JSON list of C-alpha atoms in Angstrom, two decimals:
[
{"chain": "A", "resi": 1, "resn": "VAL", "atom": "CA", "xyz": [-29.55, -1.05, 8.58]},
{"chain": "A", "resi": 2, "resn": "VAL", "atom": "CA", "xyz": [-29.53, -1.65, 4.81]},
{"chain": "A", "resi": 3, "resn": "LEU", "atom": "CA", "xyz": [-26.79, -0.11, 2.68]},
{"chain": "A", "resi": 4, "resn": "PRO", "atom": "CA", "xyz": [-27.09, -0.53, -1.11]},
{"chain": "A", "resi": 5, "resn": "CYS", "atom": "CA", "xyz": [-23.61, 0.01, -2.61]},
{"chain": "A", "resi": 6, "resn": "LEU", "atom": "CA", "xyz": [-21.79, -0.07, -5.92]},
{"chain": "A", "resi": 7, "resn": "ASN", "atom": "CA", "xyz": [-18.01, 0.37, -6.27]},
{"chain": "A", "resi": 8, "resn": "GLU", "atom": "CA", "xyz": [-17.58, 2.45, -3.11]},
{"chain": "A", "resi": 9, "resn": "SER", "atom": "CA", "xyz": [-15.55, 0.20, -0.84]},
{"chain": "A", "resi": 10, "resn": "GLU", "atom": "CA", "xyz": [-13.92, 2.92, 1.28]},
{"chain": "A", "resi": 11, "resn": "PHE", "atom": "CA", "xyz": [-17.19, 4.77, 1.83]},
{"chain": "A", "resi": 12, "resn": "THR", "atom": "CA", "xyz": [-18.92, 1.47, 2.59]},
{"chain": "A", "resi": 13, "resn": "ILE", "atom": "CA", "xyz": [-16.30, 0.54, 5.18]},
{"chain": "A", "resi": 14, "resn": "GLN", "atom": "CA", "xyz": [-16.52, 3.97, 6.84]},
{"chain": "A", "resi": 15, "resn": "THR", "atom": "CA", "xyz": [-20.31, 3.84, 6.95]},
{"chain": "A", "resi": 16, "resn": "VAL", "atom": "CA", "xyz": [-20.43, 0.30, 8.38]},
{"chain": "A", "resi": 17, "resn": "GLN", "atom": "CA", "xyz": [-17.83, 1.20, 11.01]},
{"chain": "A", "resi": 18, "resn": "SER", "atom": "CA", "xyz": [-19.72, 4.35, 11.91]},
{"chain": "A", "resi": 19, "resn": "PHE", "atom": "CA", "xyz": [-23.02, 2.51, 12.42]},
{"chain": "A", "resi": 20, "resn": "CYS", "atom": "CA", "xyz": [-21.26, -0.23, 14.35]},
{"chain": "A", "resi": 21, "resn": "ASN", "atom": "CA", "xyz": [-19.41, 2.18, 16.64]},
{"chain": "A", "resi": 22, "resn": "ARG", "atom": "CA", "xyz": [-22.26, 4.62, 17.24]},
{"chain": "A", "resi": 23, "resn": "THR", "atom": "CA", "xyz": [-25.25, 2.32, 17.66]},
{"chain": "A", "resi": 24, "resn": "PRO", "atom": "CA", "xyz": [-25.83, 0.47, 20.93]},
{"chain": "A", "resi": 25, "resn": "ALA", "atom": "CA", "xyz": [-25.43, -3.29, 20.41]},
{"chain": "A", "resi": 26, "resn": "GLU", "atom": "CA", "xyz": [-28.94, -4.01, 21.67]},
{"chain": "A", "resi": 27, "resn": "ALA", "atom": "CA", "xyz": [-30.41, -1.62, 19.06]},
{"chain": "A", "resi": 28, "resn": "LEU", "atom": "CA", "xyz": [-28.47, -2.93, 16.07]},
{"chain": "A", "resi": 29, "resn": "GLN", "atom": "CA", "xyz": [-29.81, -6.27, 14.82]},
{"chain": "A", "resi": 30, "resn": "GLU", "atom": "CA", "xyz": [-27.64, -6.32, 11.69]},
{"chain": "A", "resi": 31, "resn": "ILE", "atom": "CA", "xyz": [-26.01, -4.26, 8.98]},
{"chain": "A", "resi": 32, "resn": "ILE", "atom": "CA", "xyz": [-26.79, -5.51, 5.49]},
{"chain": "A", "resi": 33, "resn": "VAL", "atom": "CA", "xyz": [-24.61, -4.31, 2.63]},
{"chain": "A", "resi": 34, "resn": "VAL", "atom": "CA", "xyz": [-26.12, -5.05, -0.76]},
{"chain": "A", "resi": 35, "resn": "ASP", "atom": "CA", "xyz": [-23.29, -5.13, -3.29]},
{"chain": "A", "resi": 36, "resn": "ASP", "atom": "CA", "xyz": [-24.96, -4.24, -6.57]},
{"chain": "A", "resi": 37, "resn": "GLY", "atom": "CA", "xyz": [-22.28, -5.85, -8.74]},
{"chain": "A", "resi": 38, "resn": "SER", "atom": "CA", "xyz": [-19.11, -4.04, -7.62]},
{"chain": "A", "resi": 39, "resn": "TRP", "atom": "CA", "xyz": [-15.74, -5.12, -8.92]},
{"chain": "A", "resi": 40, "resn": "PRO", "atom": "CA", "xyz": [-13.90, -6.29, -7.00]},
{"chain": "A", "resi": 41, "resn": "PRO", "atom": "CA", "xyz": [-16.70, -7.58, -4.76]},
{"chain": "A", "resi": 42, "resn": "LEU", "atom": "CA", "xyz": [-17.15, -5.46, -1.62]},
{"chain": "A", "resi": 43, "resn": "SER", "atom": "CA", "xyz": [-17.08, -8.57, 0.57]},
{"chain": "A", "resi": 44, "resn": "ILE", "atom": "CA", "xyz": [-13.32, -8.89, 0.02]},
{"chain": "A", "resi": 45, "resn": "GLU", "atom": "CA", "xyz": [-12.41, -5.66, 1.81]},
{"chain": "A", "resi": 46, "resn": "LEU", "atom": "CA", "xyz": [-15.30, -5.78, 4.26]},
{"chain": "A", "resi": 47, "resn": "SER", "atom": "CA", "xyz": [-14.31, -9.22, 5.52]},
{"chain": "A", "resi": 48, "resn": "LYS", "atom": "CA", "xyz": [-10.78, -7.97, 6.22]},
{"chain": "A", "resi": 49, "resn": "ARG", "atom": "CA", "xyz": [-11.69, -4.71, 7.94]},
{"chain": "A", "resi": 50, "resn": "ILE", "atom": "CA", "xyz": [-15.03, -5.07, 9.73]},
{"chain": "A", "resi": 51, "resn": "GLU", "atom": "CA", "xyz": [-15.23, -6.68, 13.17]},
{"chain": "A", "resi": 52, "resn": "SER", "atom": "CA", "xyz": [-17.66, -9.54, 13.76]},
{"chain": "A", "resi": 53, "resn": "ARG", "atom": "CA", "xyz": [-19.41, -7.58, 16.52]},
{"chain": "A", "resi": 54, "resn": "CYS", "atom": "CA", "xyz": [-20.83, -5.35, 13.76]},
{"chain": "A", "resi": 55, "resn": "ARG", "atom": "CA", "xyz": [-23.20, -8.14, 12.67]},
{"chain": "A", "resi": 56, "resn": "LEU", "atom": "CA", "xyz": [-22.48, -7.53, 9.01]},
{"chain": "A", "resi": 57, "resn": "ARG", "atom": "CA", "xyz": [-24.15, -9.46, 6.20]},
{"chain": "A", "resi": 58, "resn": "VAL", "atom": "CA", "xyz": [-23.12, -8.89, 2.60]},
{"chain": "A", "resi": 59, "resn": "LEU", "atom": "CA", "xyz": [-25.53, -9.78, -0.20]},
{"chain": "A", "resi": 60, "resn": "ARG", "atom": "CA", "xyz": [-24.40, -9.52, -3.81]},
{"chain": "A", "resi": 61, "resn": "HIS", "atom": "CA", "xyz": [-25.99, -9.10, -7.21]},
{"chain": "A", "resi": 62, "resn": "ASP", "atom": "CA", "xyz": [-23.56, -11.21, -9.24]},
{"chain": "A", "resi": 63, "resn": "ASP", "atom": "CA", "xyz": [-25.27, -10.42, -12.51]},
{"chain": "A", "resi": 64, "resn": "GLY", "atom": "CA", "xyz": [-24.23, -6.76, -12.49]},
{"chain": "A", "resi": 65, "resn": "PRO", "atom": "CA", "xyz": [-25.90, -3.58, -11.31]},
{"chain": "A", "resi": 66, "resn": "ARG", "atom": "CA", "xyz": [-29.66, -3.83, -10.94]},
{"chain": "A", "resi": 67, "resn": "GLY", "atom": "CA", "xyz": [-30.09, -0.32, -9.61]},
{"chain": "A", "resi": 68, "resn": "LEU", "atom": "CA", "xyz": [-30.69, 1.39, -6.30]},
{"chain": "A", "resi": 69, "resn": "MET", "atom": "CA", "xyz": [-34.32, 0.41, -5.77]},
{"chain": "A", "resi": 70, "resn": "ILE", "atom": "CA", "xyz": [-33.73, -3.29, -6.48]},
{"chain": "A", "resi": 71, "resn": "ALA", "atom": "CA", "xyz": [-30.70, -3.25, -4.16]},
{"chain": "A", "resi": 72, "resn": "LYS", "atom": "CA", "xyz": [-32.85, -1.70, -1.42]},
{"chain": "A", "resi": 73, "resn": "GLN", "atom": "CA", "xyz": [-35.55, -4.30, -2.01]},
{"chain": "A", "resi": 74, "resn": "THR", "atom": "CA", "xyz": [-32.98, -7.12, -1.81]},
{"chain": "A", "resi": 75, "resn": "GLY", "atom": "CA", "xyz": [-31.73, -5.81, 1.53]},
{"chain": "A", "resi": 76, "resn": "GLY", "atom": "CA", "xyz": [-35.20, -5.11, 2.90]},
{"chain": "A", "resi": 77, "resn": "ASP", "atom": "CA", "xyz": [-36.40, -8.60, 1.99]},
{"chain": "A", "resi": 78, "resn": "ALA", "atom": "CA", "xyz": [-33.40, -10.14, 3.77]},
{"chain": "A", "resi": 79, "resn": "ALA", "atom": "CA", "xyz": [-33.57, -7.97, 6.90]},
{"chain": "A", "resi": 80, "resn": "THR", "atom": "CA", "xyz": [-34.66, -9.63, 10.13]},
{"chain": "A", "resi": 81, "resn": "GLY", "atom": "CA", "xyz": [-35.00, -6.65, 12.47]},
{"chain": "A", "resi": 82, "resn": "GLU", "atom": "CA", "xyz": [-38.25, -5.15, 13.69]},
{"chain": "A", "resi": 83, "resn": "PHE", "atom": "CA", "xyz": [-37.28, -1.80, 12.16]},
{"chain": "A", "resi": 84, "resn": "ILE", "atom": "CA", "xyz": [-35.29, -1.28, 8.96]},
{"chain": "A", "resi": 85, "resn": "GLY", "atom": "CA", "xyz": [-33.33, 1.84, 8.09]},
{"chain": "A", "resi": 86, "resn": "PHE", "atom": "CA", "xyz": [-32.16, 2.41, 4.52]},
{"chain": "A", "resi": 87, "resn": "TYR", "atom": "CA", "xyz": [-29.08, 4.58, 4.03]},
{"chain": "A", "resi": 88, "resn": "ASP", "atom": "CA", "xyz": [-26.72, 5.44, 1.21]},
{"chain": "A", "resi": 89, "resn": "CYS", "atom": "CA", "xyz": [-23.39, 3.68, 1.64]},
{"chain": "A", "resi": 90, "resn": "HIS", "atom": "CA", "xyz": [-21.49, 6.95, 1.32]},
{"chain": "A", "resi": 91, "resn": "VAL", "atom": "CA", "xyz": [-23.34, 8.74, 4.13]},
{"chain": "A", "resi": 92, "resn": "ALA", "atom": "CA", "xyz": [-22.00, 7.80, 7.54]},
{"chain": "A", "resi": 93, "resn": "PRO", "atom": "CA", "xyz": [-23.86, 8.91, 10.69]},
{"chain": "A", "resi": 94, "resn": "ARG", "atom": "CA", "xyz": [-22.08, 11.54, 12.77]},
{"chain": "A", "resi": 95, "resn": "LEU", "atom": "CA", "xyz": [-22.35, 12.71, 16.33]},
{"chain": "A", "resi": 96, "resn": "GLU", "atom": "CA", "xyz": [-23.26, 16.39, 16.47]}
]
């Protein structure tokens, strides 16, 4: 799962927790959050509130926002899973 994000820490946390809680562990290789230059950096809150079992990796564009497509490319290039899903960081999966 790749989540490109910019300045949406609460939405990012909710989305990561939702993927982590609703996806079987054997199906979820990793969750990659690409912080596209947020201030404060998203890694600060994520490291406090996301459990290690969620297999979270945070990548950051330190040189400011590069845009959605570059953030997706950064996450896709770093992903190690066989399948990659790209989602907006403010859209958490729901059970229906």
